[in-house]
Coordinates of C-alpha atoms and ligand atoms in Angstrom, one line a residue:
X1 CA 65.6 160.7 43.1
X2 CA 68.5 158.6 42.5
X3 CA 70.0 157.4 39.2
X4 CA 69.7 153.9 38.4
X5 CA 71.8 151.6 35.9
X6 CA 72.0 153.0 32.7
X7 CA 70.3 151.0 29.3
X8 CA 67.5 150.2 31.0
X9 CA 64.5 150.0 28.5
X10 CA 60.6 150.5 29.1
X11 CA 57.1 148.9 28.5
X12 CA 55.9 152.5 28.3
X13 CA 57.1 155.7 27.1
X14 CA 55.3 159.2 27.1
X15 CA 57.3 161.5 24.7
X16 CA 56.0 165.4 25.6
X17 CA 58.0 169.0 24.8
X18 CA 58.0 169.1 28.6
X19 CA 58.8 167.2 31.3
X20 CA 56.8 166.5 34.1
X21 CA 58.8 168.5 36.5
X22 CA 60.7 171.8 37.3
X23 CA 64.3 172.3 38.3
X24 CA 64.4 174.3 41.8
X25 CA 67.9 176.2 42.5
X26 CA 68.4 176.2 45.8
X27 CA 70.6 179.2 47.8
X28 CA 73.6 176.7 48.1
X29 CA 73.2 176.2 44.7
X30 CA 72.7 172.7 44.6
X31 CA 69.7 171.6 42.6
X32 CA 66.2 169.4 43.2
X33 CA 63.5 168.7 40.8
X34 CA 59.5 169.4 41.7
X35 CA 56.7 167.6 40.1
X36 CA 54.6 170.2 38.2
X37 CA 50.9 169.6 39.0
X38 CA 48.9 169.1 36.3
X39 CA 46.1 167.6 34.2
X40 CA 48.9 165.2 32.5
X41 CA 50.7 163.9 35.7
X42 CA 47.6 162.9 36.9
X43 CA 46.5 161.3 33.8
X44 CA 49.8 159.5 33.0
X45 CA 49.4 158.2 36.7
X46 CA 46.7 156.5 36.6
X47 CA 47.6 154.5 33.0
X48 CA 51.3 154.1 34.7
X49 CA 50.2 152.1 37.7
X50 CA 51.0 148.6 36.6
X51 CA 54.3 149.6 34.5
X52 CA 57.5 150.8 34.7
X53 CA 57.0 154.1 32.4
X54 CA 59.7 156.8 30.7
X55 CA 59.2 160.3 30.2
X56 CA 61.3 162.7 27.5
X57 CA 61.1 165.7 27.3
X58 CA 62.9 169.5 27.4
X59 CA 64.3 170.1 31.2
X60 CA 62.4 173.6 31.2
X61 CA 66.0 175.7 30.9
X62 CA 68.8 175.7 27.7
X63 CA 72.2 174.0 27.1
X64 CA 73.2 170.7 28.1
X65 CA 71.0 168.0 28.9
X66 CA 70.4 166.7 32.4
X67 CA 71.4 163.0 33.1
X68 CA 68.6 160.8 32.8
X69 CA 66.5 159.9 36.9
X70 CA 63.8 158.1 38.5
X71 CA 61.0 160.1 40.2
X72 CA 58.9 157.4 41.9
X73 CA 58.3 154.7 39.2
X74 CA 58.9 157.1 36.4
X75 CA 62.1 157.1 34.9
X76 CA 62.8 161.0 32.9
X77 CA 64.8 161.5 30.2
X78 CA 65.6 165.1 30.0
X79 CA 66.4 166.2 25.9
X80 CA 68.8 168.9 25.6
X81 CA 67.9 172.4 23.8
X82 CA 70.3 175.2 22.7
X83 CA 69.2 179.0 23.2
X84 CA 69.0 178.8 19.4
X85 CA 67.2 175.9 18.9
X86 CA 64.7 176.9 21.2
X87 CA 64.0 180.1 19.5
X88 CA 63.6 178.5 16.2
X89 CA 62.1 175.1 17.3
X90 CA 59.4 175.9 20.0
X91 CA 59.1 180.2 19.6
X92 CA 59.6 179.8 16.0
X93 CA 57.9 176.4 14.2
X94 CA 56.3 175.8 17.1
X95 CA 54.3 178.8 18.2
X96 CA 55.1 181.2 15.2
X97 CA 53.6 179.2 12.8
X98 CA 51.6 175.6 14.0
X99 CA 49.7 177.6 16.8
X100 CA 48.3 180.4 14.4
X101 CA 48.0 177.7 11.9
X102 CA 45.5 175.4 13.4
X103 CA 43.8 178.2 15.3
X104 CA 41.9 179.5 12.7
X105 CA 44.7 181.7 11.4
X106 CA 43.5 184.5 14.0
X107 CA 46.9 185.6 13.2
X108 CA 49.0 185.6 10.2
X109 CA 51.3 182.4 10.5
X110 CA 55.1 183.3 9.6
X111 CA 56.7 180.5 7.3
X112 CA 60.9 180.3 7.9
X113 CA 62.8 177.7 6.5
X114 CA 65.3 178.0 9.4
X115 CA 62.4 177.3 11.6
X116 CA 61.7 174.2 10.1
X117 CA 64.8 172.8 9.5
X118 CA 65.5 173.1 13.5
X119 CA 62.2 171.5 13.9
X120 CA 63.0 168.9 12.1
X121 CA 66.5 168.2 14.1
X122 CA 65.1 168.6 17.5
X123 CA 62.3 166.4 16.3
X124 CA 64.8 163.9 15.2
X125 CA 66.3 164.2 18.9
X126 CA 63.3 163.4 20.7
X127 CA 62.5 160.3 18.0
X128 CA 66.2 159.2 19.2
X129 CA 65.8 159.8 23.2
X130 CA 62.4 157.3 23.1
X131 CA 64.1 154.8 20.7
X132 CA 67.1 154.1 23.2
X133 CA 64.9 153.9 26.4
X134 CA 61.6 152.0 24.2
X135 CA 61.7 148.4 25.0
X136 CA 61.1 145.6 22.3
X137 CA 57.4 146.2 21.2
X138 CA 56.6 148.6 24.0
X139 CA 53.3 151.5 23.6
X140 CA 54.9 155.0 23.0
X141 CA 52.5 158.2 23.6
X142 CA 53.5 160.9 22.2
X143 CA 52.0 164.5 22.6
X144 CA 51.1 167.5 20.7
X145 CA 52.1 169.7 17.5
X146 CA 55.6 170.4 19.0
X147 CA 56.5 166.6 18.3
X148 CA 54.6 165.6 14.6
X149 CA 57.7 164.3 13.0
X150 CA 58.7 161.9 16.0
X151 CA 56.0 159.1 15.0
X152 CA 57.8 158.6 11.7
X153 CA 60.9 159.2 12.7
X154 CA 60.7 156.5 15.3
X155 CA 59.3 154.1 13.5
X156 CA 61.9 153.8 10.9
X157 CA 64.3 153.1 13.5
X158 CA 61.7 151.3 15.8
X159 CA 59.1 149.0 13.6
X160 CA 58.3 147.1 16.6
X161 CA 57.1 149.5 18.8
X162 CA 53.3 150.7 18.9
X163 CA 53.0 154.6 18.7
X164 CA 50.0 157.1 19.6
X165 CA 49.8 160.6 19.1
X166 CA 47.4 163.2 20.4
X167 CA 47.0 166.6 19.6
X168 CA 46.3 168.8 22.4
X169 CA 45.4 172.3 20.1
X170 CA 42.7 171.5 17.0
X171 CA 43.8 170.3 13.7
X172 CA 42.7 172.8 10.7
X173 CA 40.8 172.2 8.2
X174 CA 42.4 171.7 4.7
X175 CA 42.0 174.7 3.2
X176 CA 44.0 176.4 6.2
X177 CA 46.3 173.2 6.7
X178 CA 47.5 173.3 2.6
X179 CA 49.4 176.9 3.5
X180 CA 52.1 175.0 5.1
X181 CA 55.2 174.7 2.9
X182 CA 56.3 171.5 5.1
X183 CA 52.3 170.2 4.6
X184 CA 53.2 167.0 3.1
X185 CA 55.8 166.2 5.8
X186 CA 54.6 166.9 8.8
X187 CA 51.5 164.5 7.7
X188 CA 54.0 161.4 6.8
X189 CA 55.3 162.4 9.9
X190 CA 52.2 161.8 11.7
X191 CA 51.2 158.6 9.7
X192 CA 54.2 156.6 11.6
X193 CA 51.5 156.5 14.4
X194 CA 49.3 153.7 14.7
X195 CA 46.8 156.0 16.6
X196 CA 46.0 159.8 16.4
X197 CA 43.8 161.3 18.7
X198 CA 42.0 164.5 18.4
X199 CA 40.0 166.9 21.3
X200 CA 37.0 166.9 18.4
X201 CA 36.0 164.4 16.2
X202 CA 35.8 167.6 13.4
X203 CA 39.8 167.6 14.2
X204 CA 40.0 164.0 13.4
X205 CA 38.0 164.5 10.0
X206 CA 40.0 167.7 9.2
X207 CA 43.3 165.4 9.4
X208 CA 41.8 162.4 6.9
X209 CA 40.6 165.4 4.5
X210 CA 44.4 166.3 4.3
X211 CA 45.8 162.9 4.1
X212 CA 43.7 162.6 1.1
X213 CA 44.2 165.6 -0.5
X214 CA 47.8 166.5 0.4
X215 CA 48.8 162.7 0.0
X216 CA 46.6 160.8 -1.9
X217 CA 45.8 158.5 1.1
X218 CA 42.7 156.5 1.5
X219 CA 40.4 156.1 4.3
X220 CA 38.0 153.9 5.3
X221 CA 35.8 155.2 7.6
X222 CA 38.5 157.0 10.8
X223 CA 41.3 154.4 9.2
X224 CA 44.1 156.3 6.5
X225 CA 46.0 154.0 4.7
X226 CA 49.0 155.4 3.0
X227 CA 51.9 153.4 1.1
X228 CA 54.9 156.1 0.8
X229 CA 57.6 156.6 3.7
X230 CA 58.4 159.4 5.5
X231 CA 60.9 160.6 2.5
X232 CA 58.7 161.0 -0.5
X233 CA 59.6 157.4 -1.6
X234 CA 56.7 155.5 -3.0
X235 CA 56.7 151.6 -3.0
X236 CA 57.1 151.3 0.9
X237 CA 54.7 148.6 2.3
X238 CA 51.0 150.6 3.0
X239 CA 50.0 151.5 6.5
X240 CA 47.1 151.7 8.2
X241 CA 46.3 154.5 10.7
X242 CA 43.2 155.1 13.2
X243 CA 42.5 159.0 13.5
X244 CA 39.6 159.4 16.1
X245 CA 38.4 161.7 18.8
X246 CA 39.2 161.2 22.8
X247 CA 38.9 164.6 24.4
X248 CA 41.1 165.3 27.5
X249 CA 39.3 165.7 30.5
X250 CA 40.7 167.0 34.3
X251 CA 41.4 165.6 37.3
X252 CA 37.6 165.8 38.5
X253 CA 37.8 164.6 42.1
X254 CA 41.6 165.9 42.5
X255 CA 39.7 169.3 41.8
X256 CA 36.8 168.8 43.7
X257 CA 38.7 167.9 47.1
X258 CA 40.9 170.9 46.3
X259 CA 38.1 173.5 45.9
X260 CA 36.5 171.5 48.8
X261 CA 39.6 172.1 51.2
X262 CA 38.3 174.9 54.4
X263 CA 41.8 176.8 53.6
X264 CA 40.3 177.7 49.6
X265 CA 37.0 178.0 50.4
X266 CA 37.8 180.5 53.6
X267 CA 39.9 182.4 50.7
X268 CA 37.3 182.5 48.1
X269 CA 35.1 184.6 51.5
X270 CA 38.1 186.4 51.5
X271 CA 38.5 187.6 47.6
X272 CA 34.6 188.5 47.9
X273 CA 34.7 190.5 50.9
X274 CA 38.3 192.1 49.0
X275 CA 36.2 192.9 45.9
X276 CA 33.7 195.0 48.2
X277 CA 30.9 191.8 48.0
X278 CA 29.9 192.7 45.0
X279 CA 26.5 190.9 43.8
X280 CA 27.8 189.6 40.7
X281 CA 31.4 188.7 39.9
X282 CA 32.3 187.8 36.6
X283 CA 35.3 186.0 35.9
X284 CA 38.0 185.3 33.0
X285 CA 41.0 183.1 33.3
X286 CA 43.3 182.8 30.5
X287 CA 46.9 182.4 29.6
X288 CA 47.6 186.1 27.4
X289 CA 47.1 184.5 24.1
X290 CA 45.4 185.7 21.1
X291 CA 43.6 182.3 20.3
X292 CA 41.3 183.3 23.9
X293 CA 39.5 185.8 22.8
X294 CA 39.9 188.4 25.4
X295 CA 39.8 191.3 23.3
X296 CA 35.8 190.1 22.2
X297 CA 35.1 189.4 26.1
X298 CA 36.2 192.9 26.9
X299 CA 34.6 194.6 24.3
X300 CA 31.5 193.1 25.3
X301 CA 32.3 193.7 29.1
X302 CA 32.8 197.6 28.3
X303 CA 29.9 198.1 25.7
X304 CA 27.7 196.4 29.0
X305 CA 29.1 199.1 31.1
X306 CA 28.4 202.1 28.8
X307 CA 24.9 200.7 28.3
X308 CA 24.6 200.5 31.8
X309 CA 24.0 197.3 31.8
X310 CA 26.5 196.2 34.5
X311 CA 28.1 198.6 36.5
X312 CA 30.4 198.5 40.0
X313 CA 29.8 198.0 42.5
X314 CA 27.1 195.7 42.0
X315 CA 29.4 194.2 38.8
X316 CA 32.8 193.6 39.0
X317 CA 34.7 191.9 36.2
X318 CA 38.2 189.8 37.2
X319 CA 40.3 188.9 34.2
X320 CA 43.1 186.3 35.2
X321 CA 45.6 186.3 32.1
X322 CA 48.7 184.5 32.9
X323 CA 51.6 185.3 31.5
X324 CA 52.5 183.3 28.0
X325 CA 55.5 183.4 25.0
X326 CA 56.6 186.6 25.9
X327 CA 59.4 186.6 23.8
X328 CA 56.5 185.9 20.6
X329 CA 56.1 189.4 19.1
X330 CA 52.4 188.3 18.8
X331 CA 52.3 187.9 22.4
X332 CA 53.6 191.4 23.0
X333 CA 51.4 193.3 20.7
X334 CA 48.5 191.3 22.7
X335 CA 49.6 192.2 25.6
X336 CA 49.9 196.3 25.0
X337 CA 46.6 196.1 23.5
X338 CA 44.7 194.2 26.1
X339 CA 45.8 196.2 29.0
X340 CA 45.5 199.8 26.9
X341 CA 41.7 198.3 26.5
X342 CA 41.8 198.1 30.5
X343 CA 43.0 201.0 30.9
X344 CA 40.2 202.9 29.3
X345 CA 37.2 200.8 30.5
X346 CA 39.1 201.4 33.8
X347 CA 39.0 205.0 33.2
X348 CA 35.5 205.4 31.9
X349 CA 33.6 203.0 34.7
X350 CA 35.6 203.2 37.7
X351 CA 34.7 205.1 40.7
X352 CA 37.0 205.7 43.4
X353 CA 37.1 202.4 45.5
X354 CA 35.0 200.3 42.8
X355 CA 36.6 198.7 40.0
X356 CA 35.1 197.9 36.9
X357 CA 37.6 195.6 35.8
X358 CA 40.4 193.8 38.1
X359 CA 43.3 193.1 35.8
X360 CA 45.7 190.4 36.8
X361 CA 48.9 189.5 34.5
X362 CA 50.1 186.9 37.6
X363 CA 50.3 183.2 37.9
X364 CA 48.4 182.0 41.0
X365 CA 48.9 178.5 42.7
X366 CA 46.1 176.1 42.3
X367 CA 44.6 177.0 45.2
X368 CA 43.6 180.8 44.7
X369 CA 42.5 179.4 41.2
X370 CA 39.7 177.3 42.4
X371 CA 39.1 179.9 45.0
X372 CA 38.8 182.5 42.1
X373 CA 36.2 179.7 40.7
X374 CA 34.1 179.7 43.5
X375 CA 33.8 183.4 43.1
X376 CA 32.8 183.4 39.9
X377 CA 29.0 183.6 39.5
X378 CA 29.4 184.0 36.0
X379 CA 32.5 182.2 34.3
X380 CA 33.6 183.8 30.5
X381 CA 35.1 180.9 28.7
X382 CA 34.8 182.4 25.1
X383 CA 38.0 181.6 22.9
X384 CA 38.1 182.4 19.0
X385 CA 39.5 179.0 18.8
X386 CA 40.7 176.3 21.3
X387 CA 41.7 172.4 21.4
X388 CA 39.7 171.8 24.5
X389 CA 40.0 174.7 27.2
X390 CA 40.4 172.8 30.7
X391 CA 39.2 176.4 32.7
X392 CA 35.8 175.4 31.4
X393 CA 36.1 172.1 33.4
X394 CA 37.7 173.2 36.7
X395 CA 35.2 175.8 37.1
X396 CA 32.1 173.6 37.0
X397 CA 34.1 171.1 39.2
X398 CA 34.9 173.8 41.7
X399 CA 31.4 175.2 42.0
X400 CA 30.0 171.9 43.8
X401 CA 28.3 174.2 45.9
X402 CA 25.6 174.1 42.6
X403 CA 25.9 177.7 42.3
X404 CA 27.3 179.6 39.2
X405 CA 27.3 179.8 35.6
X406 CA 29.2 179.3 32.7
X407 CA 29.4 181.2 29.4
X408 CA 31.2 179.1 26.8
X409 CA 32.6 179.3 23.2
X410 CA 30.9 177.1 20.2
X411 CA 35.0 177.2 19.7
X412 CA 36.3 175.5 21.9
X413 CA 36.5 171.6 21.8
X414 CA 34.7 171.9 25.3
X415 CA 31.2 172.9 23.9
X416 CA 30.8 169.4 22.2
X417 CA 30.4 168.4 25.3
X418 CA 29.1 171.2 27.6
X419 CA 26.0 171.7 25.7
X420 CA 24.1 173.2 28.9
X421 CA 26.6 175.7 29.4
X422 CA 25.4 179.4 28.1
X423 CA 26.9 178.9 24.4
X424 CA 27.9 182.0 22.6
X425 CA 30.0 182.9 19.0
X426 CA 32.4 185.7 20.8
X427 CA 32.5 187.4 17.4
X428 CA 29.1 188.3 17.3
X429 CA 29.1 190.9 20.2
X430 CA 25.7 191.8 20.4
X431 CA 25.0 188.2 20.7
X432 CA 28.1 188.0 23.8
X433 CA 26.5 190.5 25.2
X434 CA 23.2 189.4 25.0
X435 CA 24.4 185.7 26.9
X436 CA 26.3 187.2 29.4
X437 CA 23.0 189.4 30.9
X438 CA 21.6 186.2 30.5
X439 CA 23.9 183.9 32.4
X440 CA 23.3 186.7 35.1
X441 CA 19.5 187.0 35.3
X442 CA 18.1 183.8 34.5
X443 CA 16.6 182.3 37.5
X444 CA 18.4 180.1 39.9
X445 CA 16.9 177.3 39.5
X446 CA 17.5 177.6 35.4
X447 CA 21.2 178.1 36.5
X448 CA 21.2 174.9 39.1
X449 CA 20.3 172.8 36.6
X450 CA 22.2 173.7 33.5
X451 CA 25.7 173.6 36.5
X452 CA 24.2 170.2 37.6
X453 CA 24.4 168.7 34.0
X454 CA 27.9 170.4 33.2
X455 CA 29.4 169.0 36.4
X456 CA 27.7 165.0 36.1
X457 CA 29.7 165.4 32.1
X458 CA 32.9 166.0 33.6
X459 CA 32.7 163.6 36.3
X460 CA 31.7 161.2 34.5
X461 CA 34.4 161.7 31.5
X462 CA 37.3 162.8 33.9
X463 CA 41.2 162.6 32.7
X464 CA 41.7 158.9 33.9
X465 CA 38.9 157.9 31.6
X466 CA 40.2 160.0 28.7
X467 CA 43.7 158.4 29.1
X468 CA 42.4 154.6 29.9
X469 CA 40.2 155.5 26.1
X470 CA 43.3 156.2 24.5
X471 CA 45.3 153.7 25.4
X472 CA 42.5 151.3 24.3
X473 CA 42.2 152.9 20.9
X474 CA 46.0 152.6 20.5
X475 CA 45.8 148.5 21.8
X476 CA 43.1 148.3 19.0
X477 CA 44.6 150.0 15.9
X478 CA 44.6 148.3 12.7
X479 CA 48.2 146.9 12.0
X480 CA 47.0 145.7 8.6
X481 CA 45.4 148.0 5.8
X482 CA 42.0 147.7 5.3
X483 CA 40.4 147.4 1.7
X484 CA 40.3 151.2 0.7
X485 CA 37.0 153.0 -1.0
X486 CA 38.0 156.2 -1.8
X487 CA 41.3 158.1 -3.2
X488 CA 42.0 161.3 -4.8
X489 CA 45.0 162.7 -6.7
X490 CA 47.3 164.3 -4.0
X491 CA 48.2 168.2 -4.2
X492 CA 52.2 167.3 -4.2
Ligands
GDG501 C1 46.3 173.4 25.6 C2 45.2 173.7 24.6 C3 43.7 172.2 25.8 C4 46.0 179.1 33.9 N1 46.5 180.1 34.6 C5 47.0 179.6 35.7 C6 46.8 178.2 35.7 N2 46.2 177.9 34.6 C7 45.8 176.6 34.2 C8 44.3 176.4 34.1 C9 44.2 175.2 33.2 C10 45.4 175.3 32.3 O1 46.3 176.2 33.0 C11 45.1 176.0 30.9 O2 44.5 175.0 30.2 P1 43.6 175.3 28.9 O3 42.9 174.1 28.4 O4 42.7 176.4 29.2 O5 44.6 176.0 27.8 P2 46.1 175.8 27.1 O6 47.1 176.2 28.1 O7 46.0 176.6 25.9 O8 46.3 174.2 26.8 C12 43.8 173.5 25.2 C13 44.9 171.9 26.7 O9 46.1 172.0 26.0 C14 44.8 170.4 27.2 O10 44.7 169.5 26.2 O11 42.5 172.2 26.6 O12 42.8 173.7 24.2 O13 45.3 175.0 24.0 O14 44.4 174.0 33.9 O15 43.7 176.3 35.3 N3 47.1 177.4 36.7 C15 47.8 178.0 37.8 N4 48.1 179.3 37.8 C16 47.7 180.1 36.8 O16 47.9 181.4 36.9 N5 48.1 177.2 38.8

């Protein structure tokens, strides 16, 4: 990686809370950088083939800012973050009171003005990082609820450019949305876009409702158009901006030829023969967060196993939770009440040598993850709330063999499209349980075909497609404002 001139400018800039990559610390103490693998590498590869691209984003560790280096074709622009203003910024605004927010509420958002105000500033920085490297007119992508101020604030300093953002976690509805003291801000920050994409086309509609009723925008059909700034100021020259659906997707074949590999598929034998070959394995795989629903599944999991339903050794149950925002008091009560649940199913439905449930608060490689997959007979994807949920994906991707079966939340922007997955409302726990005895004993052929369905969807709509559909809606927004049809009096 070496540094090249500085000022250089870019067609293409993807503006994301992370960057793409991790800092390694060698013994000596020198330093190298290692590409994270992920769903939005991949994706950002295959848009980034034909153009010189920027990244910015937070290094991964506080204090100064690294300087600015190529990886490959991509140029990254690290942003610095205090301690502080990661506390306030991303533990705080970010995950303290966004994540609850548009998840439903599950729990209680906490409203600080601190909070915002450092949102605000480190928004501010990021908006001023892509506005040095953007070059005249270039596409700018930026992503998710840690960045909604940045399309405003680039675009008063950047008119030219053309700016997309997409919302990785769902958008709420109204109702939920008008708690936010900051309401009216955060959506003139997002209406400096010309494009915002949702995971659901519900999340789209949820936006437009709050345009209108929190601004006084109009809409046409999926197209806003709003005439203040980003200050409160009325007067400005109306803008026009396309809110649609364009659900992320995975890496299908990337997946595929990794769960096809002879090295994970001798370690998925391996973790069966571990778990004593038990006839059925169920599997959960979840970063710890409350929005996953993994209290519901293990309610469920232990009312099963004191009906005797399931029990080991025939039915073992392997929960995956990977650690998440520890420091997030939220997090930590989770945490203490998921594994004291454990603990007592554990307890109850053990015998000596066969576990009921197999806890695991690790992160795996990829690998052992799509080995875990092609364990699974029965995957238990049931979140209270969730943007997308990628797990859902990988699993039917990883079980080429045909085999397996997948339980999966009405929640989560993944059942729009996985409608022959086993579909359950994790709140209703008769009705959990009720699906997962079904996912177990329905016939194989019944379980062939629903897998066979699930895994043509995501092959068919894989990440490359979902990023190629973006881009597309961006090229195509509206610079103009339509004729509006409706308008309403806003609530500020
Ligand atoms: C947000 C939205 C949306 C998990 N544990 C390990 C591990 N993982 C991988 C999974 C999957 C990813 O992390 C998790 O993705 P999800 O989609 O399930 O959930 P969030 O992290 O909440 O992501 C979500 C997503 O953004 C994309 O838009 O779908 O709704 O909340 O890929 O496999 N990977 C490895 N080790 C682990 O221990 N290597």
């Amino acid at each position: 990686m070496v540094s090249p001139a500085p000022h250089r400018t870019y067609d293409f800039v993807i503006a994301a809370n992370r960057l793409p990559v991790d800092r390694q610390v060698k013994p000596d103490g020198t330093t190298t950088w290692r590409t994270s693998p992920g769903g939005l590498v991949t994706a950002m590869e295959s848009v980034m083939r034909d153009r010189e691209a920027a990244w910015v984003g937070w290094a991964g560790f506080p204090g100064e800012a690294p300087q600015p280096f190529d990886d490959g074709h991509l140029r990254l622009v690290p942003v610095g973050l205090s301690a502080e203003e990661l506390t306030d910024y991303y533990e705080g605004f970010s995950n303290g009171t966004l994540w609850p927010l548009y998840h439903d509420v599950i729990v209680p958002p906490t409203f600080h003005r601190s909070w915002w105000n450092v949102y605000r500033t480190v928004n501010q920085r990021f908006a001023d990082h892509v506005a040095r490297v953007a070059a005249e007119g270039a596409t700018v992508w930026v992503h998710d609820y840690q960045l909604q101020l940045v399309p405003a604030m680039l675009r008063d300093q950047r008119p030219d450019l053309r700016i997309g953002w997409f919302n990785h976690i769902p958008f709420p509805p109204v109702e939920l949305f008008a708690q936010l003291p900051w309401r009216a801000r955060i959506l003139r920050g997002l209406l400096g876009a010309d494009f915002v994409g949702f995971q659901r086309p519900d999340d789209a509609r949820n936006f437009i409702r709050s345009c209108r009723a929190v601004l006084g925008a109009t809409h046409k059909g999926d197209v806003v158009t709003w005439g203040g700034s980003d200050d409160g100021r009325s007067g400005a020259a109306p803008r026009s901006v396309r809110a649609a659906a364009v659900p992320i997707s995975i890496d299908a074949q990337g997946f595929r030829d990794l769960a096809d590999s002879p090295s994970v598929k001798a370690r998925a034998q391996e973790i069966r023969e571990s778990l004593g070959e038990p006839e059925v394995v169920l599997l959960g795989v979840d970063r710890l967060d409350y929005t996953k629903g993994i209290r519901h599944r293990l309610r469920a999991i232990g009312e099963l196993l004191a009906d005797g339903e399931i029990s080991p050794p025939e039915v073992t149950f392997v929960q995956v939770a990977t650690p998440s925002r520890e420091r997030v008091e939220a997090y930590r009560t989770l945490r203490e009440q998921i594994e004291g649940t454990v603990g007592r199913i554990n307890g109850d439905f053990s015998h000596l040598g066969d576990t009921a449930v197999h806890y695991l608060h690790q992160s795996y490689p990829r690998e052992e993850m799509a080995a875990l997959f092609q364990v699974a007979d029965v995957m238990l994807v049931t979140p209270l709330r969730d943007g997308m949920n990628l797990v859902a994906k990988e699993y039917v991707t990883a079980r080429h063999d045909g085999g397996g079966a997948l339980v999966l939340s009405e929640f989560t922007g993944a059942a729009e499209e996985l409608k022959t997955a086993y579909l359950c409302n994790p709140h209703d726990i008769a009705g959990l349980k009720e699906t997962i005895l079904r996912a177990i004993r329905d016939d194989h052929e019944e379980k062939r075909r629903r897998m066979r369905s699930l895994r043509r969807q995501v092959r068919t709509y894989d990440v490359q497609v979902w990023a190629q559909d973006f881009l597309r809606a961006l090229e195509v927004a509206p610079h103009r404002p339509p004729r509006s049809r409706r308008s309403i009096s806003p609530m500020v």
